[in-house]
Amino acid sequence: MSQPVAPMFIDGKEHTPDRPTRVLRSPGDGTECGAIRLGTTEDVDLAVRAARAAAPGLRTTPVFERADLCRRLADAVAANRTDLARRLSTEHGKPFHTEAHGEIDAVVNAFRDAADQVVSMRTESIAVRDPAKRVAVTRRPRGVYAVVTPWNFPLAVASIYYLAPGLATGNALVWTPAPSVAGVAAELTAILHDAGLPAGALNLVTGEGPVVGNAAIRHPGVDAVAFTGSTATGHRIAEAAVGKPLQLELGGNGPTIVLPDADLDLAARAIAGGCFANAGQICTSTERILAHRDIATPLAERIAEHAAAVVLGDPFDPATTMGPVHTADLAAKVRGQVEAAVAGGGRLVAGGTALPDAPTPNYVPATVVDGVPHDAELHVAETFGPVAPVVHFADDAELRSLVHRSDFGLSGAVFSADIERAIPLAESLPCGIVNLNEASSYWEPNIPAGGVSGTGSGYGRTGGPWSLEEMTEQQAIVITTRSGD
Ligand code: NAD
């Protein structure tokens, strides 16, 4: 049965040109669950023009009005929570009853937080030598943004990082979501428009990233670029965005370090959450566990107990605690990394094998591998699947060298009972966030998130007030007084 084709949105209206379409298939059961139009550079051009026309009015809308708008948008998303969660779960594969609803709640909070925080942004007054001058340093929106987002949190990453802060600060946005989740992106965009979003403030163009994302980034009418996705794509984005302000939130593979004095029960529980939440498809997932050799195997076995309790299954079954991964290609990559690590000497402690009779190849069980070889892909590359790879280290020197075996620098974790040792160790890690005695994936949007310079994880900071700052720029207003008194 053919599915309705999701509309694009340009200038506040549905945009439904005659374009080739792409069918979306549910990772849960492989059935057709929607379709999108494959937009063109012409669609992007229309979207940028609409955004340019809207930008001056958005900039001059009083900040309290923009905050009120964000609250209305939050309320509208909350009112459509179940429908949005259903579509999200169907297109993405995350469990409907838990993670999909949680993601919609995060979208609601993003718009509420942006409303609260934007009205508290500060204007500075600075001293200068000329006694006749007064200088105010204000913040203004950057103008028209190209926003390119990944599929792992199709709505939450887009909303927390860019849509809520971008609209709250008075930017006009051209959003090109990952095509495999563009149906639910269209549903969110429709809800936001029905709630009173001004025409041209948020324009949605669906299609393949190298076509529509690339065209949006390069468009001369786009003033700034916000990208979240893989490191490889991020490097292409940086070339395309040359000369424009750019935020790059890229991949992660930060270390989770477990010292011999750590509380192993606490560590295993937190690490299992960091490995298996969202089926491991989080940029800050616990991707590699560097454990002292005295405690590494007992730790792996305790993580395996948690892995055994994970219920992998149909995203709509209330008993399911972990859904399939988003694509069959990703499932094959994850399985390949696990097999290579085991062939290289690692020991499979949990999972690893395919789920029998699964309706799609995307069902990857919660997996634990102990004694992962130091040079295994499972250790040095971003896996982005539900795997806990335990890597052994003997002493501080080996730990230091292992930390730098991977090029990423997004998040990390340290487990130790000795806070005096853990804090300097945390400070030495090349990670934008380090959690002590907590999973590497723990994050609340009021905490600045982003990659460390010199790593493959990008730059810029997102979340709450940090996103508001990134999406605005300073402007100095110099006032000359009459007398200089
Ligand atoms: P991806 O790089 O394949 O795609 C991301 C987006 O870029 C998609 O919308 C895609 O359509 C678009 N795109 C692809 N090629 C393009 C091009 N040439 N020009 C313009 N746009 C293009 O990433 P993904 O597989 O969707 O997402 C997973 C990755 O995202 C992981 O590496 C993950 O770690 C990362 N991620 C990072 C963060 C963070 O905060 N740092 C958050 C979420 C996800």
Coordinates of C-alpha atoms and ligand atoms in Angstrom, one line a residue:
M1 CA 0.0 0.0 0.0
S2 CA 1.5 3.3 -0.9
Q3 CA 2.0 5.8 1.9
P4 CA 1.2 9.5 2.0
V5 CA 4.2 11.6 1.0
A6 CA 5.3 14.0 3.7
P7 CA 5.1 17.7 2.8
M8 CA 8.0 20.1 2.9
F9 CA 7.3 23.5 4.6
I10 CA 8.3 26.8 3.0
D11 CA 7.1 30.2 4.0
G12 CA 4.6 28.8 6.5
K13 CA 2.9 26.6 4.0
E14 CA 3.1 23.0 2.9
H15 CA 5.3 22.7 -0.2
T16 CA 4.4 19.7 -2.3
P17 CA 6.2 19.9 -5.7
D18 CA 6.3 17.0 -8.1
R19 CA 9.5 15.3 -7.1
P20 CA 10.8 11.8 -7.0
T21 CA 10.0 10.2 -3.6
R22 CA 11.8 7.9 -1.2
V23 CA 9.8 5.3 0.7
L24 CA 10.6 5.1 4.5
R25 CA 10.7 1.6 6.0
S26 CA 10.2 0.9 9.7
P27 CA 13.3 -0.7 11.3
G28 CA 11.0 -2.6 13.6
D29 CA 9.2 -4.7 11.0
G30 CA 10.5 -3.6 7.6
T31 CA 7.1 -2.3 6.4
E32 CA 6.6 0.9 4.4
C33 CA 5.8 3.6 7.0
G34 CA 5.8 6.7 4.9
A35 CA 7.5 8.5 2.1
I36 CA 9.3 11.8 1.5
R37 CA 10.0 14.0 -1.5
L38 CA 13.5 14.2 -2.7
G39 CA 13.9 18.0 -2.7
T40 CA 16.1 19.8 -5.1
T41 CA 18.3 23.0 -5.1
E42 CA 15.2 24.8 -6.4
D43 CA 13.3 23.9 -3.2
V44 CA 16.3 25.0 -1.1
D45 CA 16.4 28.3 -2.9
L46 CA 12.7 28.9 -2.2
A47 CA 13.2 28.0 1.5
V48 CA 16.2 30.4 1.8
R49 CA 14.3 33.2 0.2
A50 CA 11.4 32.7 2.6
A51 CA 13.8 32.6 5.5
R52 CA 15.5 35.8 4.3
A53 CA 12.2 37.6 4.0
A54 CA 11.2 36.5 7.5
A55 CA 14.6 37.3 9.2
P56 CA 14.2 41.1 9.8
G57 CA 10.8 40.7 11.4
L58 CA 12.0 37.8 13.6
R59 CA 15.0 39.9 14.8
T60 CA 12.9 42.8 15.8
T61 CA 10.1 40.8 17.5
P62 CA 10.4 41.7 21.2
V63 CA 12.2 38.9 23.1
F64 CA 9.2 38.4 25.4
E65 CA 7.0 37.7 22.4
R66 CA 9.5 35.2 21.1
A67 CA 9.6 33.5 24.5
D68 CA 5.8 33.4 24.5
L69 CA 5.9 31.8 21.1
C70 CA 8.3 29.1 22.3
R71 CA 6.0 28.3 25.2
R72 CA 3.1 27.9 22.7
L73 CA 5.2 25.6 20.6
A74 CA 6.1 23.6 23.7
D75 CA 2.4 23.2 24.6
A76 CA 1.5 22.2 21.0
V77 CA 4.2 19.5 21.0
A78 CA 3.0 18.3 24.5
A79 CA -0.6 18.1 23.2
N80 CA 0.6 15.8 20.3
R81 CA 3.0 13.7 22.5
T82 CA 1.5 10.3 21.7
D83 CA 1.1 10.8 18.0
L84 CA 4.6 12.2 17.6
A85 CA 6.0 9.4 19.7
R86 CA 4.2 6.8 17.5
R87 CA 5.6 8.3 14.3
L88 CA 9.1 8.6 15.9
S89 CA 9.1 5.0 17.1
T90 CA 7.9 3.7 13.7
E91 CA 10.4 5.6 11.6
H92 CA 13.4 5.4 14.0
G93 CA 12.9 2.0 15.8
K94 CA 13.2 3.3 19.4
P95 CA 10.7 1.8 22.0
F96 CA 7.4 3.7 21.8
H97 CA 6.5 3.4 25.5
T98 CA 9.7 4.7 26.9
E99 CA 12.4 6.3 24.7
A100 CA 10.1 7.7 22.0
H101 CA 7.9 9.5 24.6
G102 CA 11.1 10.6 26.4
E103 CA 12.4 12.2 23.3
I104 CA 9.1 14.1 22.8
D105 CA 9.3 15.3 26.4
A106 CA 12.8 16.6 25.7
V107 CA 11.5 18.6 22.7
V108 CA 8.9 20.2 25.0
N109 CA 11.5 21.0 27.6
A110 CA 13.8 22.5 24.9
F111 CA 11.2 25.1 23.8
R112 CA 10.3 25.8 27.5
D113 CA 13.9 26.2 28.5
A114 CA 14.6 28.4 25.5
A115 CA 11.7 30.7 26.5
D116 CA 13.0 31.0 30.0
Q117 CA 16.6 31.5 29.1
V118 CA 16.3 33.9 26.2
V119 CA 14.7 36.6 28.3
S120 CA 17.6 36.4 30.8
M121 CA 20.4 36.9 28.2
R122 CA 22.6 39.8 29.3
T123 CA 23.6 42.9 27.6
E124 CA 27.0 44.2 28.8
S125 CA 28.1 47.8 29.3
I126 CA 31.9 48.2 28.9
A127 CA 34.3 51.0 29.7
V128 CA 36.3 52.8 27.0
R129 CA 38.9 55.6 27.3
D130 CA 36.8 58.3 25.6
P131 CA 34.8 60.0 28.4
A132 CA 32.0 61.0 25.9
K133 CA 31.3 57.4 24.9
R134 CA 29.1 54.7 26.4
V135 CA 29.3 51.2 24.9
A136 CA 26.6 48.5 25.2
V137 CA 27.5 45.0 23.9
T138 CA 24.2 43.3 22.8
R139 CA 23.6 40.0 21.1
R140 CA 21.8 39.7 17.8
P141 CA 20.6 36.7 15.8
R142 CA 22.9 35.6 13.1
G143 CA 20.1 35.7 10.5
V144 CA 19.4 32.8 8.2
Y145 CA 20.6 29.4 9.4
A146 CA 21.1 26.1 7.5
V147 CA 20.3 23.4 10.1
V148 CA 21.4 19.8 9.2
T149 CA 20.6 17.1 11.7
P150 CA 21.2 13.3 12.2
W151 CA 18.7 10.4 12.6
N152 CA 19.6 9.2 16.1
F153 CA 17.5 11.7 18.0
P154 CA 15.5 13.1 15.0
L155 CA 13.5 15.6 17.0
A156 CA 15.4 16.1 20.3
V157 CA 18.8 16.9 18.7
A158 CA 17.2 19.3 16.2
S159 CA 15.0 21.0 18.9
I160 CA 17.5 21.2 21.8
Y161 CA 20.5 22.2 19.7
Y162 CA 19.0 24.5 17.1
L163 CA 15.2 24.9 16.6
A164 CA 14.3 26.1 20.0
P165 CA 17.3 28.3 20.6
G166 CA 17.3 29.5 17.0
L167 CA 13.7 30.6 17.1
A168 CA 13.9 32.0 20.6
T169 CA 16.9 34.3 19.5
G170 CA 15.1 35.5 16.3
N171 CA 16.9 33.5 13.6
A172 CA 15.1 32.1 10.5
L173 CA 15.9 28.5 9.8
V174 CA 16.2 26.2 6.8
W175 CA 16.1 22.6 8.2
T176 CA 17.2 19.6 6.3
P177 CA 16.7 16.5 8.5
A178 CA 18.2 13.1 7.9
P179 CA 16.0 11.6 5.1
S180 CA 15.2 8.4 6.9
V181 CA 13.4 10.3 9.7
A182 CA 12.2 13.2 7.6
G183 CA 8.5 12.1 8.0
V184 CA 8.5 12.7 11.7
A185 CA 10.4 16.0 11.1
A186 CA 7.6 17.1 8.8
E187 CA 5.0 16.1 11.5
L188 CA 6.8 18.2 14.1
T189 CA 7.1 21.2 11.6
A190 CA 3.3 21.0 10.9
I191 CA 2.5 21.1 14.6
L192 CA 4.8 24.1 15.2
H193 CA 3.1 25.9 12.3
D194 CA -0.4 25.1 13.6
A195 CA 0.7 26.6 16.9
G196 CA 1.5 30.0 15.3
L197 CA 5.0 29.9 14.0
P198 CA 5.5 32.9 11.8
A199 CA 5.8 32.2 8.0
G200 CA 9.4 31.7 6.9
A201 CA 10.7 31.2 10.5
L202 CA 11.2 27.5 10.0
N203 CA 11.4 26.0 6.5
L204 CA 11.8 22.3 6.1
V205 CA 13.3 20.8 3.0
T206 CA 13.4 17.0 2.7
G207 CA 15.8 15.0 0.6
E208 CA 19.2 13.6 0.4
G209 CA 21.8 15.4 2.5
P210 CA 24.4 15.8 -0.3
V211 CA 21.7 17.5 -2.3
V212 CA 19.5 19.6 -0.1
G213 CA 21.8 19.9 3.0
N214 CA 24.8 20.8 0.8
A215 CA 22.7 23.3 -1.2
A216 CA 21.4 25.0 2.0
I217 CA 24.9 25.3 3.5
R218 CA 26.4 26.7 0.3
H219 CA 23.5 29.1 -0.5
P220 CA 24.7 32.7 -0.5
G221 CA 21.5 33.7 1.3
V222 CA 22.5 31.5 4.3
D223 CA 24.4 33.4 7.0
A224 CA 25.4 30.6 9.4
V225 CA 25.5 26.8 9.5
A226 CA 24.6 24.3 12.3
F227 CA 25.5 20.7 11.8
T228 CA 25.2 17.6 13.9
G229 CA 26.3 14.2 12.4
S230 CA 29.2 12.0 11.7
T231 CA 32.8 13.3 11.6
A232 CA 33.2 12.3 7.9
T233 CA 30.2 14.4 6.9
G234 CA 31.2 17.2 9.2
H235 CA 34.5 17.6 7.3
R236 CA 32.6 18.0 4.1
I237 CA 30.2 20.4 5.7
A238 CA 33.2 22.5 6.9
E239 CA 34.4 22.8 3.3
A240 CA 31.0 23.7 2.0
A241 CA 30.4 26.3 4.8
V242 CA 33.7 28.1 4.3
G243 CA 33.5 31.7 5.5
K244 CA 30.3 31.2 7.5
P245 CA 29.9 30.8 11.2
L246 CA 29.7 27.1 11.8
Q247 CA 28.8 24.8 14.6
L248 CA 29.9 21.2 14.2
E249 CA 28.7 18.6 16.6
L250 CA 30.3 15.3 15.4
G251 CA 30.9 11.7 16.5
G252 CA 32.2 10.4 19.8
N253 CA 34.2 7.5 21.1
G254 CA 35.4 8.9 24.4
P255 CA 37.0 6.7 27.1
T256 CA 35.1 5.4 30.2
I257 CA 37.8 4.6 32.7
V258 CA 37.3 2.2 35.6
L259 CA 40.0 2.4 38.3
P260 CA 40.6 -0.6 40.6
D261 CA 39.0 1.1 43.6
A262 CA 35.7 1.8 41.8
D263 CA 32.4 0.5 43.1
L264 CA 31.9 -2.2 40.4
D265 CA 28.1 -2.6 40.9
L266 CA 27.6 1.1 40.4
A267 CA 30.0 1.2 37.5
A268 CA 28.4 -1.8 35.8
R269 CA 24.9 -0.4 36.1
A270 CA 25.8 3.1 34.8
I271 CA 28.0 1.7 32.0
A272 CA 25.2 -0.7 30.9
G273 CA 22.9 2.4 30.6
G274 CA 25.5 4.2 28.7
C275 CA 26.0 1.3 26.3
F276 CA 22.4 0.2 25.6
A277 CA 20.2 3.3 25.9
N278 CA 18.9 4.2 22.4
A279 CA 20.5 0.9 21.3
G280 CA 23.9 2.6 21.7
Q281 CA 23.0 5.2 19.1
I282 CA 24.1 8.3 21.1
C283 CA 27.1 10.4 20.3
T284 CA 28.1 10.2 24.0
S285 CA 27.3 6.4 24.4
T286 CA 29.8 4.4 26.4
E287 CA 31.8 3.2 23.4
R288 CA 35.0 1.9 25.1
I289 CA 35.6 0.9 28.7
L290 CA 39.2 1.1 29.8
A291 CA 39.3 -1.0 33.0
H292 CA 42.2 -1.9 35.2
R293 CA 43.2 -5.5 34.6
D294 CA 42.5 -6.4 38.3
I295 CA 38.8 -5.6 38.0
A296 CA 38.2 -5.7 34.2
T297 CA 36.7 -9.3 33.9
P298 CA 34.5 -9.0 37.0
L299 CA 33.3 -5.7 35.6
A300 CA 32.5 -7.2 32.2
E301 CA 30.6 -10.0 33.9
R302 CA 28.5 -7.6 35.9
I303 CA 27.8 -5.5 32.8
A304 CA 26.7 -8.8 31.1
E305 CA 24.1 -9.3 33.9
H306 CA 22.6 -6.0 32.9
A307 CA 22.8 -6.9 29.2
A308 CA 20.9 -10.1 29.9
A309 CA 18.1 -8.0 31.4
V310 CA 17.7 -5.9 28.3
V311 CA 14.6 -6.9 26.3
L312 CA 15.3 -6.4 22.6
G313 CA 12.1 -6.5 20.7
D314 CA 9.3 -4.9 18.8
P315 CA 9.4 -1.1 19.5
F316 CA 5.6 -1.2 20.2
D317 CA 5.7 -4.0 22.7
P318 CA 5.4 -2.6 26.2
A319 CA 7.9 -5.2 27.5
T320 CA 10.6 -4.0 25.1
T321 CA 13.5 -2.0 26.6
M322 CA 15.7 -1.8 23.6
G323 CA 14.7 -1.5 19.9
P324 CA 16.4 -2.5 16.7
V325 CA 19.2 -0.2 15.4
H326 CA 18.1 2.3 12.8
T327 CA 19.6 0.7 9.6
A328 CA 20.6 -2.7 8.4
D329 CA 24.0 -1.3 7.4
L330 CA 24.6 -0.1 10.9
A331 CA 23.6 -3.6 12.3
A332 CA 26.1 -5.2 9.9
K333 CA 28.9 -2.8 10.9
V334 CA 28.3 -3.4 14.6
R335 CA 28.3 -7.2 14.1
G336 CA 31.4 -7.0 12.0
Q337 CA 33.2 -5.0 14.7
V338 CA 32.2 -7.5 17.4
E339 CA 33.3 -10.5 15.3
A340 CA 36.6 -8.9 14.5
A341 CA 37.3 -8.1 18.2
V342 CA 36.4 -11.7 19.2
A343 CA 38.6 -13.1 16.3
G344 CA 41.4 -10.9 17.6
G345 CA 41.3 -12.4 21.1
G346 CA 38.3 -10.7 22.8
R347 CA 35.8 -12.9 24.8
L348 CA 32.1 -12.6 24.1
V349 CA 30.4 -12.4 27.5
A350 CA 26.9 -11.5 26.3
G351 CA 24.9 -11.0 23.1
G352 CA 26.7 -11.1 19.8
T353 CA 24.4 -13.4 18.0
A354 CA 21.5 -12.3 15.8
L355 CA 18.0 -12.5 17.3
P356 CA 16.3 -15.6 15.8
D357 CA 13.3 -14.9 13.6
A358 CA 13.7 -11.1 13.9
P359 CA 11.5 -9.3 11.2
T360 CA 14.5 -7.2 10.1
P361 CA 18.3 -7.6 10.3
N362 CA 18.4 -4.5 12.6
Y363 CA 18.0 -6.4 15.8
V364 CA 21.4 -6.4 17.6
P365 CA 21.4 -7.8 21.1
A366 CA 23.0 -6.0 24.0
T367 CA 26.6 -7.3 23.7
V368 CA 29.6 -7.4 26.0
V369 CA 33.1 -8.2 24.9
D370 CA 35.9 -8.6 27.4
G371 CA 39.6 -8.2 26.7
V372 CA 39.0 -6.3 23.5
P373 CA 42.3 -6.0 21.6
H374 CA 43.8 -2.5 21.8
D375 CA 43.8 -2.0 18.0
A376 CA 40.3 -3.4 17.4
E377 CA 37.9 -1.2 15.5
L378 CA 35.4 -1.9 18.3
H379 CA 37.8 0.1 20.5
V380 CA 39.3 2.8 18.3
A381 CA 36.3 3.6 16.0
E382 CA 32.8 4.9 16.8
T383 CA 30.5 1.8 16.9
F384 CA 27.1 3.4 17.5
G385 CA 25.5 0.2 18.5
P386 CA 24.6 -1.6 21.8
V387 CA 28.0 -3.0 22.6
A388 CA 30.1 -2.8 25.8
P389 CA 33.8 -3.3 24.8
V390 CA 36.0 -3.8 27.9
V391 CA 39.7 -3.0 27.2
H392 CA 42.2 -3.9 29.9
F393 CA 45.1 -1.7 31.1
A394 CA 47.9 -2.6 33.4
D395 CA 49.2 0.8 34.7
D396 CA 48.9 4.6 34.3
A397 CA 51.3 4.7 31.4
E398 CA 49.2 2.2 29.4
L399 CA 46.0 4.0 30.4
R400 CA 47.4 7.3 29.1
S401 CA 48.3 5.7 25.8
L402 CA 45.0 4.0 25.4
V403 CA 43.1 7.3 26.1
H404 CA 44.7 8.7 23.0
R405 CA 44.2 5.6 20.7
S406 CA 40.9 7.2 19.5
D407 CA 40.6 10.5 17.7
F408 CA 37.3 11.6 19.3
G409 CA 36.8 14.0 22.1
L410 CA 33.2 14.4 23.0
S411 CA 32.4 12.8 26.4
G412 CA 34.1 10.4 28.8
A413 CA 33.7 9.0 32.3
V414 CA 35.8 8.0 35.3
F415 CA 34.8 5.5 38.0
S416 CA 36.8 5.6 41.2
A417 CA 36.2 6.0 44.9
D418 CA 39.2 8.3 45.1
I419 CA 37.9 11.7 44.1
E420 CA 41.4 13.3 44.6
R421 CA 42.6 10.9 41.9
A422 CA 39.6 11.0 39.7
I423 CA 39.3 14.8 39.3
P424 CA 42.8 15.4 37.8
L425 CA 42.3 12.3 35.6
A426 CA 39.0 13.7 34.4
E427 CA 40.7 17.1 33.7
S428 CA 43.4 15.4 31.6
L429 CA 40.9 13.7 29.3
P430 CA 40.3 15.4 25.9
C431 CA 36.5 15.4 26.3
G432 CA 33.9 18.2 26.3
I433 CA 32.1 16.5 29.2
V434 CA 33.5 14.0 31.8
N435 CA 31.1 12.3 34.2
L436 CA 32.5 11.0 37.5
N437 CA 30.9 7.8 38.7
E438 CA 28.2 8.2 36.0
A439 CA 27.8 7.0 32.4
S440 CA 29.5 9.0 29.7
S441 CA 26.1 9.6 28.2
Y442 CA 24.6 11.4 31.2
W443 CA 23.7 14.9 29.9
E444 CA 21.1 17.5 30.7
P445 CA 20.7 20.3 28.2
N446 CA 21.8 23.0 30.6
I447 CA 25.3 21.4 30.5
P448 CA 27.5 22.7 27.6
A449 CA 28.1 19.8 25.2
G450 CA 30.6 19.6 22.4
G451 CA 33.9 18.4 21.1
V452 CA 37.3 19.3 22.3
S453 CA 39.5 21.2 19.8
G454 CA 42.0 19.0 17.9
T455 CA 39.7 16.0 18.0
G456 CA 37.2 14.5 15.5
S457 CA 34.2 15.5 17.6
G458 CA 33.8 19.0 16.2
Y459 CA 33.5 22.3 18.1
G460 CA 31.1 24.8 19.5
R461 CA 28.8 24.2 22.5
T462 CA 25.2 23.2 22.5
G463 CA 22.5 23.0 25.1
G464 CA 20.4 25.7 26.8
P465 CA 22.1 29.0 27.2
W466 CA 25.1 27.7 25.3
S467 CA 23.0 27.2 22.2
L468 CA 21.5 30.6 22.6
E469 CA 25.0 32.1 22.6
E470 CA 26.2 30.1 19.6
M471 CA 23.2 31.2 17.5
T472 CA 23.7 34.9 18.3
E473 CA 26.6 37.2 17.8
Q474 CA 27.8 40.3 19.7
Q475 CA 27.1 43.8 18.5
A476 CA 28.7 46.8 20.1
I477 CA 26.5 49.9 20.2
V478 CA 28.7 53.0 20.8
I479 CA 26.8 56.0 22.2
T480 CA 28.3 59.5 22.1
T481 CA 27.0 61.7 24.8
R482 CA 26.6 65.4 24.2
S483 CA 29.0 66.8 26.8
G484 CA 31.3 64.0 27.7
D485 CA 30.4 64.6 31.4
Ligands
NAD1 P1 25.5 11.7 8.9 O1 26.8 12.4 8.9 O2 25.5 10.5 8.0 O3 24.3 12.6 8.5 C1 24.0 13.7 9.2 C2 23.2 14.7 8.4 O4 24.0 15.2 7.3 C3 22.0 14.1 7.7 O5 20.9 15.0 7.7 C4 22.4 13.8 6.3 O6 21.4 13.8 5.4 C5 23.3 15.1 6.1 N1 24.3 15.0 5.0 C6 25.0 13.9 4.6 N2 25.9 14.2 3.6 C7 25.8 15.5 3.5 C8 26.5 16.5 2.7 N3 27.4 16.1 1.8 N4 26.1 17.8 2.8 C9 25.2 18.2 3.6 N5 24.5 17.3 4.4 C10 24.8 16.0 4.4 O7 25.2 11.3 10.4 P2 24.1 10.3 10.9 O8 24.4 8.9 10.6 O9 22.8 10.8 10.6 O10 24.2 10.5 12.5 C11 25.1 9.8 13.3 C12 26.3 10.6 13.7 O11 25.9 11.8 14.3 C13 27.2 9.8 14.7 O12 28.5 10.0 14.3 C14 26.9 10.6 16.0 O13 28.0 10.5 16.9 C15 26.7 12.0 15.5 N6 26.0 12.8 16.5 C16 26.7 13.7 17.2 C17 26.0 14.5 18.2 C18 26.8 15.5 19.0 O14 26.1 16.2 19.8 N7 28.1 15.7 18.8 C19 24.7 14.2 18.4 C20 24.0 13.3 17.7 C21 24.7 12.5 16.7

